[in-house]
Amino acid sequence: MRSVNIGLIGLGTIGRGVYDAIIQNGNMISRRAGVSLSLKGVCDRDPRALKGIDKRHCPVVTDSADELIKDPGIDIIVELIGGLEPAGDIILKSISGGKHVVTANKALLSARWKEIFEAASRKGVFVKFEASVGGGIPVIRSLRESLVANRFDKIYGILNGTTNFILSMMADKGSSFKDALKTAQEKGIAEADPELDVSGKDAAHKLSILSLLGFGVDVPGDSIFTEGITSIGPQDLRNASRWGYSVKLLAIARDSGDGLSLRVHPTLIPSRHLLSGVKGEDNAVFVKGDLVGEALLFGKGAGRKPTASSVMGDIVEIAGHLANTGRPSPVFPKLNYDPDKKLKDMEDLNIPFYLRFTVIDKPGVLAGISSVLSENKISIASVSQEERKSGKQVPVIILTHSSREGDLRKAIQKIDSMDFIKARTVVIRIEE
Ligand code: HSE
C-alpha cells in the first residue's frame, strides 16, 4: 500500500486532535482509503506543545517549520498555526516546494486566497481547507461538490461557536455578557483572547470564504460589514423572546437580484426558525439554491475533535489521489471567482429593525422619537415601554417595518443627540 507522509505544523488544540486521529484511527483510515498515512514530522515553536510526541509514530520533532517544508519525504504540509504570518509564508513556501497543503486558516484564506490558489494551480498541488469554516461540518466540500450545480440565493448561518454559546447562555440563564464569556473561557470554548470571536471578525472571515465559493465574490473578511455582540444585553434577549424572536450572531450572504449583501451582525430571528434551536457552541449553515431548495448543515463548529475530523478528511482525500494517480486530480478544483458580481451597499439594505432606546420617562419622549423616525420614512410596527419610573431612565423598545438601513442610521444619529436619550441606542436587525 502506498504511504503518504505528513508534516504537521502547529500543535495547539486542533494540531493535537489531528496527531491523535492519525495515531488512533490510522489503520482504519488505511483500510477505508487504500492508502497508509504516516506522520513524518511535527513542528511547534513552543517546546511545551511538543511534549509527549511519540517518536515511534513521528520521527521528526522540531521547532523549525522549514525543516518540514524542505523535507523531500513529506507529501502534505498541514498548517494549523492560524493568523496571517508566518502561516502565509509557510503555505506559500510549501506550495513552491511542490507540497500539498491542508489548512484551517480562515483569516489567511479570506485575505490572500487568490495568491495562494494561483500559486497552487501553477504548481499543480492541492490546497484544502474544510476546517476553515464550521469546524467539523462539511460545508466547504458540500458547496464545492455536492451543491456545485446550484445558483444560490442565500448562504447564511451561525458560524461562530463562542458567540453562540454566549448568546445562548444569556438567553437561557439571563447571564450577563461578561459572565457568559467567562464560562465560555472556563469550558475551553472561547480563546484566552476572544476579540476575534466576539467582534464578529472570525465569522466574517468564514463568510468571506463561503461567499467566494457560493457567489464567486472576492471580499476579504475585514471588508465585510461586521458588528459583534458586545452591546447586546440580557434584556434584549428577554425582549426579543417576548416578541417571539431569538437573537443570534448571523453571517449572511444574500443575493436579492440587485446585488449581493454580505454582513455579520446580531440578528433577531423568529423562535420557530430552525437556527433558533442551534444552541451552545454548535454552528449551522443554511443554503438556498435553485436546485436543492433549502438545506441545513449542522454540527460542532469548533473544538479539537470536530475540527480534526475535517482536517483528516482533507488529508485522506489528497492521499487518495496521490496513491491512485501519483498526482493531483486532473480536474483541479477551480474556485468560482466572478469579478463582475455586484455587491449591495449596506445602506441600501431594506429590513425591519429592533431598537432599544434608553430614555428619561417624561412627556413628549415617544413623540420626539417617533417624529424623527417618521421624518426618515421609518414606520413603527410595535412599541413597548417595560418600566414606569417618572423622571428616571427606562428602556423603550420599538420594532420597525422594513426600512432602509441608511435612513435608519440617520434617524438614530439624530435621536441619540436628543437630551432625553441617556445611552447609545441598541439597534438589532431582524430577519424574518
Ligand atoms: N473560535 C471559533 C469559534 C472557532 O468559536 O467558533 C475557530 O474559528
Tab-separated table of C-alpha atoms and ligand atoms in Angstrom:
chain	number	residue	atom	x	y	z
A	1	MET	CA	0.000	0.000	0.000
A	2	ARG	CA	1.352	3.463	-0.916
A	3	SER	CA	2.286	5.518	2.147
A	4	VAL	CA	1.699	9.288	2.154
A	5	ASN	CA	3.845	11.361	4.503
A	6	ILE	CA	2.525	14.270	6.518
A	7	GLY	CA	4.258	17.220	8.180
A	8	LEU	CA	2.114	18.864	10.849
A	9	ILE	CA	2.886	22.497	11.722
A	10	GLY	CA	1.187	23.855	14.857
A	11	LEU	CA	0.406	21.552	17.769
A	12	GLY	CA	-2.267	23.585	19.523
A	13	THR	CA	-5.733	22.255	20.226
A	14	ILE	CA	-6.515	21.259	16.636
A	15	GLY	CA	-2.980	20.063	15.857
A	16	ARG	CA	-3.137	17.673	18.820
A	17	GLY	CA	-6.511	16.452	17.612
A	18	VAL	CA	-5.008	15.667	14.196
A	19	TYR	CA	-1.970	13.956	15.782
A	20	ASP	CA	-4.281	11.769	17.905
A	21	ALA	CA	-6.560	10.971	14.962
A	22	ILE	CA	-3.650	9.827	12.769
A	23	ILE	CA	-2.349	7.607	15.534
A	24	GLN	CA	-5.688	6.273	16.771
A	25	ASN	CA	-7.617	5.941	13.502
A	26	GLY	CA	-4.677	5.450	11.108
A	27	ASN	CA	-5.260	1.723	10.484
A	28	MET	CA	-8.974	2.149	9.926
A	29	ILE	CA	-8.317	5.055	7.536
A	30	SER	CA	-5.809	2.923	5.584
A	31	ARG	CA	-8.409	0.189	5.138
A	32	ARG	CA	-11.061	2.664	4.030
A	33	ALA	CA	-8.909	4.847	1.794
A	34	GLY	CA	-6.465	2.259	0.467
A	35	VAL	CA	-3.541	4.454	1.458
A	36	SER	CA	-1.357	4.496	4.525
A	37	LEU	CA	-0.896	7.814	6.360
A	38	SER	CA	2.414	8.350	8.013
A	39	LEU	CA	3.180	11.285	10.279
A	40	LYS	CA	6.731	12.136	9.292
A	41	GLY	CA	7.168	15.250	11.428
A	42	VAL	CA	5.578	17.757	13.773
A	43	CYS	CA	6.617	21.330	14.441
A	44	ASP	CA	5.771	23.905	17.065
A	45	ARG	CA	7.730	26.916	18.303
A	46	ASP	CA	6.639	26.198	21.872
A	47	PRO	CA	8.589	23.243	23.340
A	48	ARG	CA	5.686	22.555	25.749
A	49	ALA	CA	3.444	21.766	22.767
A	50	LEU	CA	5.892	19.086	21.599
A	51	LYS	CA	5.913	17.228	24.911
A	52	GLY	CA	4.738	13.611	24.782
A	53	ILE	CA	5.172	13.206	20.999
A	54	ASP	CA	5.976	9.540	20.402
A	55	LYS	CA	8.957	9.302	18.037
A	56	ARG	CA	7.911	5.798	17.013
A	57	HIS	CA	4.884	7.403	15.357
A	58	CYS	CA	6.581	10.604	14.301
A	59	PRO	CA	10.352	10.582	13.695
A	60	VAL	CA	10.889	14.343	13.271
A	61	VAL	CA	10.032	16.662	16.167
A	62	THR	CA	11.192	20.209	15.540
A	63	ASP	CA	10.640	23.887	16.238
A	64	SER	CA	11.564	24.772	12.647
A	65	ALA	CA	8.786	24.816	10.045
A	66	ASP	CA	11.472	24.971	7.330
A	67	GLU	CA	12.771	21.568	8.374
A	68	LEU	CA	9.423	20.012	7.428
A	69	ILE	CA	8.802	22.203	4.378
A	70	LYS	CA	12.225	21.268	2.939
A	71	ASP	CA	11.954	17.556	3.773
A	72	PRO	CA	11.707	15.799	0.379
A	73	GLY	CA	9.965	12.832	2.023
A	74	ILE	CA	6.932	14.895	3.078
A	75	ASP	CA	3.956	14.997	0.688
A	76	ILE	CA	1.428	17.086	2.638
A	77	ILE	CA	2.006	20.044	4.951
A	78	VAL	CA	-0.791	20.618	7.460
A	79	GLU	CA	-0.732	24.244	8.660
A	80	LEU	CA	-2.583	24.723	11.926
A	81	ILE	CA	-0.941	27.744	13.498
A	82	GLY	CA	-3.560	30.246	12.303
A	83	GLY	CA	-3.121	34.017	11.781
A	84	LEU	CA	-1.619	35.796	8.797
A	85	GLU	CA	2.079	35.270	9.392
A	86	PRO	CA	4.131	33.138	9.490
A	87	ALA	CA	1.273	30.920	8.273
A	88	GLY	CA	1.147	32.670	4.863
A	89	ASP	CA	4.871	32.246	4.359
A	90	ILE	CA	4.729	28.584	5.415
A	91	ILE	CA	1.902	27.805	2.996
A	92	LEU	CA	3.473	29.615	0.033
A	93	LYS	CA	6.875	28.023	0.646
A	94	SER	CA	5.248	24.599	0.932
A	95	ILE	CA	3.431	25.116	-2.366
A	96	SER	CA	6.523	26.327	-4.147
A	97	GLY	CA	8.330	23.231	-2.857
A	98	GLY	CA	5.638	21.104	-4.544
A	99	LYS	CA	3.856	20.066	-1.352
A	100	HIS	CA	0.130	19.749	-0.949
A	101	VAL	CA	-1.370	21.848	1.826
A	102	VAL	CA	-4.197	21.384	4.304
A	103	THR	CA	-5.126	24.376	6.435
A	104	ALA	CA	-7.837	25.604	8.804
A	105	ASN	CA	-6.709	29.219	8.433
A	106	LYS	CA	-9.784	31.343	7.642
A	107	ALA	CA	-8.119	34.698	8.340
A	108	LEU	CA	-5.349	33.970	5.842
A	109	LEU	CA	-7.558	32.442	3.132
A	110	SER	CA	-10.052	35.264	3.384
A	111	ALA	CA	-7.284	37.827	2.861
A	112	ARG	CA	-4.979	36.050	0.377
A	113	TRP	CA	-6.884	33.216	-1.300
A	114	LYS	CA	-6.059	34.404	-4.818
A	115	GLU	CA	-2.320	34.438	-4.328
A	116	ILE	CA	-2.429	31.049	-2.578
A	117	PHE	CA	-4.658	29.291	-5.100
A	118	GLU	CA	-2.868	30.773	-8.085
A	119	ALA	CA	0.430	29.503	-6.678
A	120	ALA	CA	-1.139	26.071	-6.043
A	121	SER	CA	-2.596	25.963	-9.527
A	122	ARG	CA	0.759	26.808	-11.112
A	123	LYS	CA	2.441	24.054	-9.123
A	124	GLY	CA	-0.384	21.532	-9.559
A	125	VAL	CA	-0.810	20.935	-5.846
A	126	PHE	CA	-3.864	20.770	-3.634
A	127	VAL	CA	-4.776	23.362	-1.019
A	128	LYS	CA	-7.678	22.015	1.052
A	129	PHE	CA	-9.445	23.998	3.740
A	130	GLU	CA	-12.531	22.188	5.005
A	131	ALA	CA	-11.689	23.006	8.635
A	132	SER	CA	-11.597	26.752	7.953
A	133	VAL	CA	-15.393	27.100	8.203
A	134	GLY	CA	-17.807	25.348	10.539
A	135	GLY	CA	-15.301	23.108	12.393
A	136	GLY	CA	-16.487	19.544	11.800
A	137	ILE	CA	-19.357	20.434	9.437
A	138	PRO	CA	-18.532	19.500	5.821
A	139	VAL	CA	-19.672	22.837	4.415
A	140	ILE	CA	-16.788	23.566	2.029
A	141	ARG	CA	-16.987	20.183	0.367
A	142	SER	CA	-20.790	20.496	0.140
A	143	LEU	CA	-20.559	23.851	-1.660
A	144	ARG	CA	-17.741	22.798	-3.992
A	145	GLU	CA	-19.009	19.329	-4.812
A	146	SER	CA	-22.489	18.170	-3.820
A	147	LEU	CA	-24.144	21.556	-4.372
A	148	VAL	CA	-21.876	22.868	-7.121
A	149	ALA	CA	-24.658	22.893	-9.750
A	150	ASN	CA	-26.809	25.344	-7.766
A	151	ARG	CA	-27.314	29.044	-8.227
A	152	PHE	CA	-27.555	30.283	-4.653
A	153	ASP	CA	-29.952	32.896	-3.295
A	154	LYS	CA	-28.715	32.703	0.262
A	155	ILE	CA	-25.991	31.202	2.348
A	156	TYR	CA	-26.279	32.186	5.966
A	157	GLY	CA	-25.938	30.832	9.428
A	158	ILE	CA	-24.201	30.648	12.766
A	159	LEU	CA	-20.506	30.427	12.041
A	160	ASN	CA	-19.017	31.104	15.457
A	161	GLY	CA	-19.362	28.755	18.399
A	162	THR	CA	-18.095	31.129	21.089
A	163	THR	CA	-20.644	33.843	20.401
A	164	ASN	CA	-23.443	31.306	20.006
A	165	PHE	CA	-22.526	29.833	23.386
A	166	ILE	CA	-22.535	33.312	24.985
A	167	LEU	CA	-25.862	34.364	23.432
A	168	SER	CA	-27.452	31.012	24.360
A	169	MET	CA	-26.351	31.413	27.976
A	170	MET	CA	-27.588	34.996	28.106
A	171	ALA	CA	-30.960	33.881	26.709
A	172	ASP	CA	-31.423	30.690	28.696
A	173	LYS	CA	-29.907	31.720	32.033
A	174	GLY	CA	-30.203	35.505	31.945
A	175	SER	CA	-26.404	35.789	32.313
A	176	SER	CA	-24.577	38.990	31.520
A	177	PHE	CA	-22.247	39.067	28.500
A	178	LYS	CA	-19.246	39.147	30.865
A	179	ASP	CA	-20.311	36.110	32.913
A	180	ALA	CA	-21.236	34.111	29.822
A	181	LEU	CA	-17.847	34.898	28.263
A	182	LYS	CA	-16.084	33.825	31.461
A	183	THR	CA	-17.937	30.488	31.425
A	184	ALA	CA	-17.072	30.012	27.732
A	185	GLN	CA	-13.416	30.550	28.611
A	186	GLU	CA	-13.570	28.181	31.605
A	187	LYS	CA	-15.089	25.490	29.384
A	188	GLY	CA	-12.312	25.962	26.819
A	189	ILE	CA	-14.800	27.160	24.164
A	190	ALA	CA	-13.595	30.765	23.932
A	191	GLU	CA	-9.989	31.666	23.259
A	192	ALA	CA	-7.986	33.392	26.018
A	193	ASP	CA	-8.234	36.436	23.715
A	194	PRO	CA	-11.822	36.260	22.457
A	195	GLU	CA	-11.650	39.507	20.438
A	196	LEU	CA	-11.842	37.820	17.012
A	197	ASP	CA	-14.918	35.873	18.100
A	198	VAL	CA	-16.968	38.482	19.987
A	199	SER	CA	-16.248	41.212	17.449
A	200	GLY	CA	-17.755	39.021	14.703
A	201	LYS	CA	-14.475	39.045	12.722
A	202	ASP	CA	-13.997	35.282	12.879
A	203	ALA	CA	-17.474	34.801	11.406
A	204	ALA	CA	-16.703	37.456	8.750
A	205	HIS	CA	-13.549	35.587	7.674
A	206	LYS	CA	-15.638	32.430	7.318
A	207	LEU	CA	-18.381	34.268	5.417
A	208	SER	CA	-15.751	35.626	3.051
A	209	ILE	CA	-14.739	32.039	2.176
A	210	LEU	CA	-18.347	30.840	1.795
A	211	SER	CA	-19.268	33.787	-0.408
A	212	LEU	CA	-16.257	33.148	-2.643
A	213	LEU	CA	-17.376	29.547	-3.081
A	214	GLY	CA	-21.103	30.205	-3.353
A	215	PHE	CA	-21.222	33.571	-5.155
A	216	GLY	CA	-17.758	33.974	-6.632
A	217	VAL	CA	-17.008	37.285	-4.896
A	218	ASP	CA	-13.624	38.376	-3.616
A	219	VAL	CA	-14.426	40.239	-0.398
A	220	PRO	CA	-11.836	39.830	2.364
A	221	GLY	CA	-13.362	39.190	5.803
A	222	ASP	CA	-12.025	42.503	7.080
A	223	SER	CA	-14.048	44.368	4.401
A	224	ILE	CA	-17.356	42.723	5.293
A	225	PHE	CA	-19.801	44.797	7.351
A	226	THR	CA	-19.389	43.335	10.848
A	227	GLU	CA	-20.971	44.017	14.211
A	228	GLY	CA	-20.141	41.925	17.241
A	229	ILE	CA	-22.226	41.004	20.257
A	230	THR	CA	-20.717	43.197	22.960
A	231	SER	CA	-23.520	45.762	23.021
A	232	ILE	CA	-26.279	43.140	23.416
A	233	GLY	CA	-27.664	42.871	26.964
A	234	PRO	CA	-29.727	40.092	28.575
A	235	GLN	CA	-32.694	42.493	28.393
A	236	ASP	CA	-32.508	42.410	24.570
A	237	LEU	CA	-32.748	38.627	24.609
A	238	ARG	CA	-35.713	38.814	27.016
A	239	ASN	CA	-37.462	41.471	24.902
A	240	ALA	CA	-36.838	39.514	21.716
A	241	SER	CA	-38.267	36.384	23.293
A	242	ARG	CA	-41.437	38.216	24.346
A	243	TRP	CA	-41.995	39.161	20.714
A	244	GLY	CA	-41.334	35.607	19.527
A	245	TYR	CA	-37.720	36.029	18.416
A	246	SER	CA	-34.306	34.822	19.466
A	247	VAL	CA	-31.020	36.636	18.938
A	248	LYS	CA	-28.188	35.002	17.009
A	249	LEU	CA	-24.947	36.299	15.535
A	250	LEU	CA	-25.635	35.558	11.877
A	251	ALA	CA	-23.278	35.672	8.942
A	252	ILE	CA	-25.406	36.397	5.889
A	253	ALA	CA	-24.761	36.305	2.160
A	254	ARG	CA	-27.936	37.066	0.242
A	255	ASP	CA	-28.338	37.697	-3.453
A	256	SER	CA	-31.536	39.657	-3.903
A	257	GLY	CA	-31.175	40.268	-7.635
A	258	ASP	CA	-29.981	43.881	-7.227
A	259	GLY	CA	-26.681	42.851	-5.674
A	260	LEU	CA	-25.151	40.562	-3.093
A	261	SER	CA	-25.374	41.666	0.512
A	262	LEU	CA	-22.684	40.380	2.886
A	263	ARG	CA	-22.902	41.068	6.597
A	264	VAL	CA	-22.256	39.716	10.075
A	265	HIS	CA	-24.320	41.045	12.961
A	266	PRO	CA	-26.548	40.069	15.856
A	267	THR	CA	-29.961	39.286	14.385
A	268	LEU	CA	-33.483	38.714	15.658
A	269	ILE	CA	-34.871	35.584	14.045
A	270	PRO	CA	-38.310	34.058	14.681
A	271	SER	CA	-38.202	31.497	17.514
A	272	ARG	CA	-39.713	28.920	15.142
A	273	HIS	CA	-36.751	29.283	12.746
A	274	LEU	CA	-34.505	26.200	12.774
A	275	LEU	CA	-31.484	28.365	13.596
A	276	SER	CA	-33.166	29.434	16.851
A	277	GLY	CA	-32.714	25.899	18.139
A	278	VAL	CA	-28.975	25.947	17.437
A	279	LYS	CA	-27.529	26.420	20.912
A	280	GLY	CA	-24.209	26.460	22.709
A	281	GLU	CA	-21.086	26.133	20.602
A	282	ASP	CA	-22.932	24.474	17.714
A	283	ASN	CA	-22.847	26.010	14.230
A	284	ALA	CA	-25.326	25.723	11.382
A	285	VAL	CA	-25.288	26.876	7.780
A	286	PHE	CA	-28.422	27.319	5.695
A	287	VAL	CA	-28.164	27.360	1.944
A	288	LYS	CA	-30.882	28.080	-0.550
A	289	GLY	CA	-30.131	27.018	-4.088
A	290	ASP	CA	-32.271	26.902	-7.202
A	291	LEU	CA	-31.948	23.122	-7.456
A	292	VAL	CA	-31.570	21.860	-3.904
A	293	GLY	CA	-34.055	24.313	-2.343
A	294	GLU	CA	-33.236	24.838	1.338
A	295	ALA	CA	-30.644	22.686	3.045
A	296	LEU	CA	-29.218	22.919	6.546
A	297	LEU	CA	-25.793	21.777	7.631
A	298	PHE	CA	-25.432	21.478	11.385
A	299	GLY	CA	-22.783	20.360	13.865
A	300	LYS	CA	-19.882	21.315	16.093
A	301	GLY	CA	-18.307	24.472	14.762
A	302	ALA	CA	-15.194	24.374	16.886
A	303	GLY	CA	-13.168	22.126	19.147
A	304	ARG	CA	-10.339	19.637	18.893
A	305	LYS	CA	-12.055	16.533	17.559
A	306	PRO	CA	-14.659	18.032	15.188
A	307	THR	CA	-12.085	20.318	13.560
A	308	ALA	CA	-9.558	17.475	13.373
A	309	SER	CA	-12.244	15.422	11.612
A	310	SER	CA	-12.362	17.997	8.794
A	311	VAL	CA	-8.570	18.282	8.573
A	312	MET	CA	-8.311	14.485	8.364
A	313	GLY	CA	-10.925	14.366	5.598
A	314	ASP	CA	-8.779	16.733	3.523
A	315	ILE	CA	-5.590	14.774	4.221
A	316	VAL	CA	-7.230	11.489	3.218
A	317	GLU	CA	-8.664	12.995	0.041
A	318	ILE	CA	-5.259	14.238	-1.089
A	319	ALA	CA	-3.588	10.998	-0.021
A	320	GLY	CA	-6.149	9.002	-2.012
A	321	HIS	CA	-5.371	10.979	-5.189
A	322	LEU	CA	-1.632	10.586	-4.678
A	323	ALA	CA	-1.948	6.863	-4.069
A	324	ASN	CA	-4.199	6.256	-7.046
A	325	THR	CA	-2.734	8.531	-9.689
A	326	GLY	CA	0.508	9.727	-8.204
A	327	ARG	CA	-0.580	13.309	-8.893
A	328	PRO	CA	-3.490	15.634	-8.141
A	329	SER	CA	-6.849	15.092	-9.747
A	330	PRO	CA	-6.825	16.119	-13.433
A	331	VAL	CA	-9.934	18.208	-12.701
A	332	PHE	CA	-8.101	20.507	-10.350
A	333	PRO	CA	-10.968	22.108	-8.385
A	334	LYS	CA	-11.488	25.635	-9.591
A	335	LEU	CA	-12.831	28.419	-7.427
A	336	ASN	CA	-15.901	30.028	-8.851
A	337	TYR	CA	-14.494	33.589	-8.981
A	338	ASP	CA	-16.749	36.151	-10.703
A	339	PRO	CA	-15.123	39.607	-10.814
A	340	ASP	CA	-18.325	41.203	-12.183
A	341	LYS	CA	-20.630	40.201	-9.349
A	342	LYS	CA	-22.304	43.304	-7.951
A	343	LEU	CA	-22.231	43.929	-4.205
A	344	LYS	CA	-25.053	45.684	-2.423
A	345	ASP	CA	-24.305	48.739	-0.324
A	346	MET	CA	-25.157	48.169	3.345
A	347	GLU	CA	-27.031	51.491	3.407
A	348	ASP	CA	-29.478	50.104	0.811
A	349	LEU	CA	-30.432	47.098	2.876
A	350	ASN	CA	-34.171	47.035	3.440
A	351	ILE	CA	-35.146	45.059	6.554
A	352	PRO	CA	-37.016	45.528	9.860
A	353	PHE	CA	-35.166	46.635	12.984
A	354	TYR	CA	-35.358	46.206	16.773
A	355	LEU	CA	-34.458	49.453	18.565
A	356	ARG	CA	-33.825	49.808	22.317
A	357	PHE	CA	-33.777	53.425	23.422
A	358	THR	CA	-32.659	54.405	26.907
A	359	VAL	CA	-34.774	57.448	27.739
A	360	ILE	CA	-35.939	59.627	30.606
A	361	ASP	CA	-39.552	58.764	31.408
A	362	LYS	CA	-41.230	62.137	30.768
A	363	PRO	CA	-43.882	63.610	28.457
A	364	GLY	CA	-43.001	64.075	24.787
A	365	VAL	CA	-40.232	61.478	24.593
A	366	LEU	CA	-42.115	58.971	22.482
A	367	ALA	CA	-43.448	61.776	20.278
A	368	GLY	CA	-39.853	63.035	19.803
A	369	ILE	CA	-38.577	59.621	18.778
A	370	SER	CA	-41.485	58.804	16.503
A	371	SER	CA	-41.351	62.134	14.694
A	372	VAL	CA	-37.664	61.620	13.782
A	373	LEU	CA	-38.409	58.056	12.658
A	374	SER	CA	-41.277	59.314	10.545
A	375	GLU	CA	-39.176	62.159	9.022
A	376	ASN	CA	-36.789	59.421	7.871
A	377	LYS	CA	-39.514	57.228	6.354
A	378	ILE	CA	-39.317	54.619	9.106
A	379	SER	CA	-42.611	53.040	10.018
A	380	ILE	CA	-43.194	51.684	13.524
A	381	ALA	CA	-44.588	48.131	13.878
A	382	SER	CA	-44.671	47.796	17.717
A	383	VAL	CA	-43.721	49.903	20.747
A	384	SER	CA	-43.246	48.909	24.345
A	385	GLN	CA	-42.059	50.665	27.479
A	386	GLU	CA	-41.376	47.938	30.019
A	387	GLU	CA	-40.988	50.049	33.172
A	388	ARG	CA	-42.619	53.156	34.644
A	389	LYS	CA	-40.241	55.460	36.550
A	390	SER	CA	-41.359	59.048	36.112
A	391	GLY	CA	-38.332	61.310	35.584
A	392	LYS	CA	-35.932	58.310	35.625
A	393	GLN	CA	-34.190	56.236	32.984
A	394	VAL	CA	-36.248	53.498	31.284
A	395	PRO	CA	-35.940	51.363	28.150
A	396	VAL	CA	-38.313	51.913	25.235
A	397	ILE	CA	-38.379	49.195	22.598
A	398	ILE	CA	-39.544	49.808	19.039
A	399	LEU	CA	-39.816	47.262	16.231
A	400	THR	CA	-39.935	48.828	12.784
A	401	HIS	CA	-41.376	47.671	9.483
A	402	SER	CA	-38.839	47.087	6.721
A	403	SER	CA	-36.764	50.239	6.412
A	404	ARG	CA	-33.716	51.384	4.512
A	405	GLU	CA	-30.584	50.961	6.641
A	406	GLY	CA	-29.214	54.349	5.548
A	407	ASP	CA	-32.428	56.104	6.655
A	408	LEU	CA	-32.423	54.285	9.957
A	409	ARG	CA	-28.823	55.248	10.695
A	410	LYS	CA	-29.640	58.895	10.014
A	411	ALA	CA	-32.639	58.765	12.323
A	412	ILE	CA	-30.754	57.062	15.168
A	413	GLN	CA	-27.919	59.553	14.913
A	414	LYS	CA	-30.392	62.392	15.324
A	415	ILE	CA	-32.346	60.691	18.128
A	416	ASP	CA	-29.160	59.849	20.041
A	417	SER	CA	-28.280	63.544	20.168
A	418	MET	CA	-31.572	64.410	21.922
A	419	ASP	CA	-31.375	65.376	25.598
A	420	PHE	CA	-33.783	62.687	26.868
A	421	ILE	CA	-31.623	59.866	25.423
A	422	LYS	CA	-29.300	58.544	28.125
A	423	ALA	CA	-27.305	55.828	26.337
A	424	ARG	CA	-26.452	54.853	22.794
A	425	THR	CA	-29.470	53.207	21.162
A	426	VAL	CA	-29.152	49.480	20.595
A	427	VAL	CA	-30.065	48.547	17.018
A	428	ILE	CA	-30.531	44.887	16.057
A	429	ARG	CA	-31.509	43.829	12.552
A	430	ILE	CA	-34.413	41.408	12.082
A	431	GLU	CA	-34.546	38.571	9.544
A	432	GLU	CA	-37.985	37.045	9.087
B	1	HSE	N1	-13.220	30.373	17.717
B	1	HSE	C1	-14.099	29.834	16.732
B	1	HSE	C2	-15.479	29.640	17.309
B	1	HSE	C3	-13.624	28.514	16.168
B	1	HSE	O1	-15.715	29.942	18.483
B	1	HSE	O2	-16.348	29.203	16.577
B	1	HSE	C4	-12.484	28.698	15.203
B	1	HSE	O3	-12.866	29.518	14.139
